[in-house]
PDB file of C-alpha atoms in Angstrom:
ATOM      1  CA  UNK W   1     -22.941  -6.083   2.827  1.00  0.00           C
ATOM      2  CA  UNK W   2     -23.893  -4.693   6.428  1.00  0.00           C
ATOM      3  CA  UNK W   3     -21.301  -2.910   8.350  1.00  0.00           C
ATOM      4  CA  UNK W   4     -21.410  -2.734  12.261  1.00  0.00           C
ATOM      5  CA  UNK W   5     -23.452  -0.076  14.298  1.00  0.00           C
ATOM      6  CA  UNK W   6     -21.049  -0.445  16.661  1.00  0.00           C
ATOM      7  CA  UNK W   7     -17.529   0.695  15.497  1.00  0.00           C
ATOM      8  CA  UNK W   8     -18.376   0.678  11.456  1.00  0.00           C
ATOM      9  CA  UNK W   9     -16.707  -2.662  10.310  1.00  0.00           C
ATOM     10  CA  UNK W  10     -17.845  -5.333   7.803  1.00  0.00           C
ATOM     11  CA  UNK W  11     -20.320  -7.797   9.395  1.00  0.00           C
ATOM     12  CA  UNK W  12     -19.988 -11.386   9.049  1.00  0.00           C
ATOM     13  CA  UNK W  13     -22.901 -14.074   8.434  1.00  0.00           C
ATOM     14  CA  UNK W  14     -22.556 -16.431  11.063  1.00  0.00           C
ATOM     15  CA  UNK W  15     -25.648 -18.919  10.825  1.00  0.00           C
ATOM     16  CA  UNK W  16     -28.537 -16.947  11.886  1.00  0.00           C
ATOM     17  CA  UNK W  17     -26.809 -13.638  12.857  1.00  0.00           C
ATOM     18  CA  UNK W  18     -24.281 -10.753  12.505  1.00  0.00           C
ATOM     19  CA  UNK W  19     -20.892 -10.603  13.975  1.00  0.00           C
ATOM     20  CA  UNK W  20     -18.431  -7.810  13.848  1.00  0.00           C
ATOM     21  CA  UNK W  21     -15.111  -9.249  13.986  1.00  0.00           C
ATOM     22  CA  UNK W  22     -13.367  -6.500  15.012  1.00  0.00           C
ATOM     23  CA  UNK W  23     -15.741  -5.725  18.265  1.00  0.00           C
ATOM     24  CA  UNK W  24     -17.765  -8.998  18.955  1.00  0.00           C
ATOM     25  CA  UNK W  25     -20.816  -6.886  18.693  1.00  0.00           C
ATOM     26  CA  UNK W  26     -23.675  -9.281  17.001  1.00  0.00           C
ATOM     27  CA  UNK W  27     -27.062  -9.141  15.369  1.00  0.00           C
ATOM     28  CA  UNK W  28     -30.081 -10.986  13.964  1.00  0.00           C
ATOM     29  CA  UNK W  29     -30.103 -11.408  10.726  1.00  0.00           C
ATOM     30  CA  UNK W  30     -33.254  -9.987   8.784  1.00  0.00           C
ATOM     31  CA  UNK W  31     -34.038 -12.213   5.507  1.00  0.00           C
ATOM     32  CA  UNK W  32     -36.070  -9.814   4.581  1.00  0.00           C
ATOM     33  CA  UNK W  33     -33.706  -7.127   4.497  1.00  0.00           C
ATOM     34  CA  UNK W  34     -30.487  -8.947   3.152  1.00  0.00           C
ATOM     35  CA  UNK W  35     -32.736  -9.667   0.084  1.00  0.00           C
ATOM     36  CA  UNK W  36     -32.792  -6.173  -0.528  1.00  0.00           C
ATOM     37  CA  UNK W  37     -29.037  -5.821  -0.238  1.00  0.00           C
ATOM     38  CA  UNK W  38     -27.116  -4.851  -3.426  1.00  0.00           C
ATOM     39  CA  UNK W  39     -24.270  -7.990  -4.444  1.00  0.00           C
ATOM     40  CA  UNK W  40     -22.083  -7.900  -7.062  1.00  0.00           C
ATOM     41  CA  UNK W  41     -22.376 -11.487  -7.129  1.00  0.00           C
ATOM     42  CA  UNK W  42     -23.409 -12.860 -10.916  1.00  0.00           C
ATOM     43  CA  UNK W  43     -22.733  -9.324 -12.643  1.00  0.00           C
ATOM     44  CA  UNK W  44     -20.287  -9.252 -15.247  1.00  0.00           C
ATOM     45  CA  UNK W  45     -16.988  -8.165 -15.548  1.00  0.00           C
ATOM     46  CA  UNK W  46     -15.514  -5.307 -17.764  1.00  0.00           C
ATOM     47  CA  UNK W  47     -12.586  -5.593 -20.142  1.00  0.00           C
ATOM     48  CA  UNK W  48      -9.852  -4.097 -19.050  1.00  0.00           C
ATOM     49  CA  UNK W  49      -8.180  -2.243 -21.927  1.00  0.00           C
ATOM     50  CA  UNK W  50      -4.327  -1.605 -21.937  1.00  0.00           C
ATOM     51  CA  UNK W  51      -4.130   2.101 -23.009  1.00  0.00           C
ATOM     52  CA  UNK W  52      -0.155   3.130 -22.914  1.00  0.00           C
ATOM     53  CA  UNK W  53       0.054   6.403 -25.269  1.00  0.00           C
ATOM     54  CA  UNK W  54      -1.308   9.583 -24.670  1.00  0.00           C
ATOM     55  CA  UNK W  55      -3.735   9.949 -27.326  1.00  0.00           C
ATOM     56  CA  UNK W  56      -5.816   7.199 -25.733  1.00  0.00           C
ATOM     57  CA  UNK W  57      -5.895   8.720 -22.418  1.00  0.00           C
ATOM     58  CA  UNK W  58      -7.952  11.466 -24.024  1.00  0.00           C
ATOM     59  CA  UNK W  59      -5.460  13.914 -23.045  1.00  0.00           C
ATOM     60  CA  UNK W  60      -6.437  17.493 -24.655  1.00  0.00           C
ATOM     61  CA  UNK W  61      -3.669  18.930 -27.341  1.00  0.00           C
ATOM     62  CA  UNK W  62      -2.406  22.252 -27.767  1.00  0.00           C
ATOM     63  CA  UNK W  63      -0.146  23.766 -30.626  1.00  0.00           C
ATOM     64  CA  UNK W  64       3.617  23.831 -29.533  1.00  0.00           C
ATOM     65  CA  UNK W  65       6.925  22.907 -30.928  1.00  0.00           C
ATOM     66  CA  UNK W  66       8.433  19.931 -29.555  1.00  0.00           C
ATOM     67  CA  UNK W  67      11.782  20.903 -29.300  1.00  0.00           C
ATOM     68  CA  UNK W  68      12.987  17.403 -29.819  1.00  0.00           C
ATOM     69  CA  UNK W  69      11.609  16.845 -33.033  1.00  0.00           C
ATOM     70  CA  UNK W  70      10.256  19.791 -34.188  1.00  0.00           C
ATOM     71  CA  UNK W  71       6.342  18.725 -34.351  1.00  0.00           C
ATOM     72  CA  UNK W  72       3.581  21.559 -33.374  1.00  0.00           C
ATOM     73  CA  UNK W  73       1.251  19.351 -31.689  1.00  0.00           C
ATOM     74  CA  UNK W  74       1.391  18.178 -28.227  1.00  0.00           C
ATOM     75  CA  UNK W  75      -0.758  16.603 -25.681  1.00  0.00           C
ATOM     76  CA  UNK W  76      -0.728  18.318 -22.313  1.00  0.00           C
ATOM     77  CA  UNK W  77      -1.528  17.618 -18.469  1.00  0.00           C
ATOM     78  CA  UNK W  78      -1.685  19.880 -15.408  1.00  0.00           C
ATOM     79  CA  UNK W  79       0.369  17.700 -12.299  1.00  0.00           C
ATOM     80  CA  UNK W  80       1.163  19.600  -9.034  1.00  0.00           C
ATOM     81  CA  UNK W  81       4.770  18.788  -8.548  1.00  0.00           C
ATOM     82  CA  UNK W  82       5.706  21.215  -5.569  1.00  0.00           C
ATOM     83  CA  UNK W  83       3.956  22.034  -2.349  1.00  0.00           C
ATOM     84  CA  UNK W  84       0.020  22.594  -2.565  1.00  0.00           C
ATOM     85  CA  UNK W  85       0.597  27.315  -2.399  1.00  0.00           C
ATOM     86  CA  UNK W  86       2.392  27.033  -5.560  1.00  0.00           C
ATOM     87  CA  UNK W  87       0.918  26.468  -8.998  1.00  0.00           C
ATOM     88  CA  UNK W  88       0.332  23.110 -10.924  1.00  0.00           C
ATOM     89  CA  UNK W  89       3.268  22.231 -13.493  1.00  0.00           C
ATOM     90  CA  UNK W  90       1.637  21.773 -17.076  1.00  0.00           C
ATOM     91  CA  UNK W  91       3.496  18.896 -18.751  1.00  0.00           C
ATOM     92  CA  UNK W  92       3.755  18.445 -22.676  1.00  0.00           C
ATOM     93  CA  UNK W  93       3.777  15.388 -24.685  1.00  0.00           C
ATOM     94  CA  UNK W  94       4.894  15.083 -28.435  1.00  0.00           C
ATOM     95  CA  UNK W  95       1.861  13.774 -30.664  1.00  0.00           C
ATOM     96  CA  UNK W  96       5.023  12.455 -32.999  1.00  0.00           C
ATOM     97  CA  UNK W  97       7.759  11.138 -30.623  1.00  0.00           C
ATOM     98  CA  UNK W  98       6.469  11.265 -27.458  1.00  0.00           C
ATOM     99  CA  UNK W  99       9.228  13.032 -25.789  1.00  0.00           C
ATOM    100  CA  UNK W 100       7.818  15.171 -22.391  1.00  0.00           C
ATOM    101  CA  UNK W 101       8.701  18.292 -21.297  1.00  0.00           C
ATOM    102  CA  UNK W 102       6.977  21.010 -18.495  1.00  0.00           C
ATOM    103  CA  UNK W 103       6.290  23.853 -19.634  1.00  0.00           C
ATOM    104  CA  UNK W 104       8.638  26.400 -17.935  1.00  0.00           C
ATOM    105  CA  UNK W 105      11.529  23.944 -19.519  1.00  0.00           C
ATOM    106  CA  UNK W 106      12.194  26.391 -22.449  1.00  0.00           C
TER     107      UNK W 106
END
């Protein structure tokens, strides 16, 4: 991939050079150097897994009550819920039933 000197866009092979489409500006193309260009062409593709509960999110746990149900282990995350001079919001999530609750609920 070779992005323009000229305003930073993706360049465009166009027989024997370069062309920006977003500024016209054009260039040679260098065999040479587009065989040392990385592609992604040919490399494999990843599985992607479907992870839905907590657990296999790799949240970290903490000892707590649920107060639905009364278990003492829950997972926990930090999200910042307010504006950016106040303190992240530390959410809980029951190992048993899953129910959610922030911290300061109590």
């Amino acid at each position: 991939m070779k992005f323009c000197d000229e305003c930073g866009s993706m360049m465009h092979s166009d027989g024997e050079t370069w062309e920006c489409r977003s500024c016209g500006y054009t260039e040679a193309r260098d065999r040479d150097q587009e065989g040392k260009m990385t592609t992604t062409q040919g490399q494999e593709r990843s599985e992607i897994v479907d992870v839905s509960d907590a657990e296999d999110r790799g949240l970290p746990t903490t000892t707590v009550v649920c107060p639905n149900c009364g278990n003492d282990t829950a997972h926990w995350y930090m999200q910042q819920i307010r504006s950016a001079d106040e303190s992240e919001t530390r959410f809980l999530v029951c190992t048993e039933c899953e129910h959610k609750w922030r911290e300061d609920d109590h």
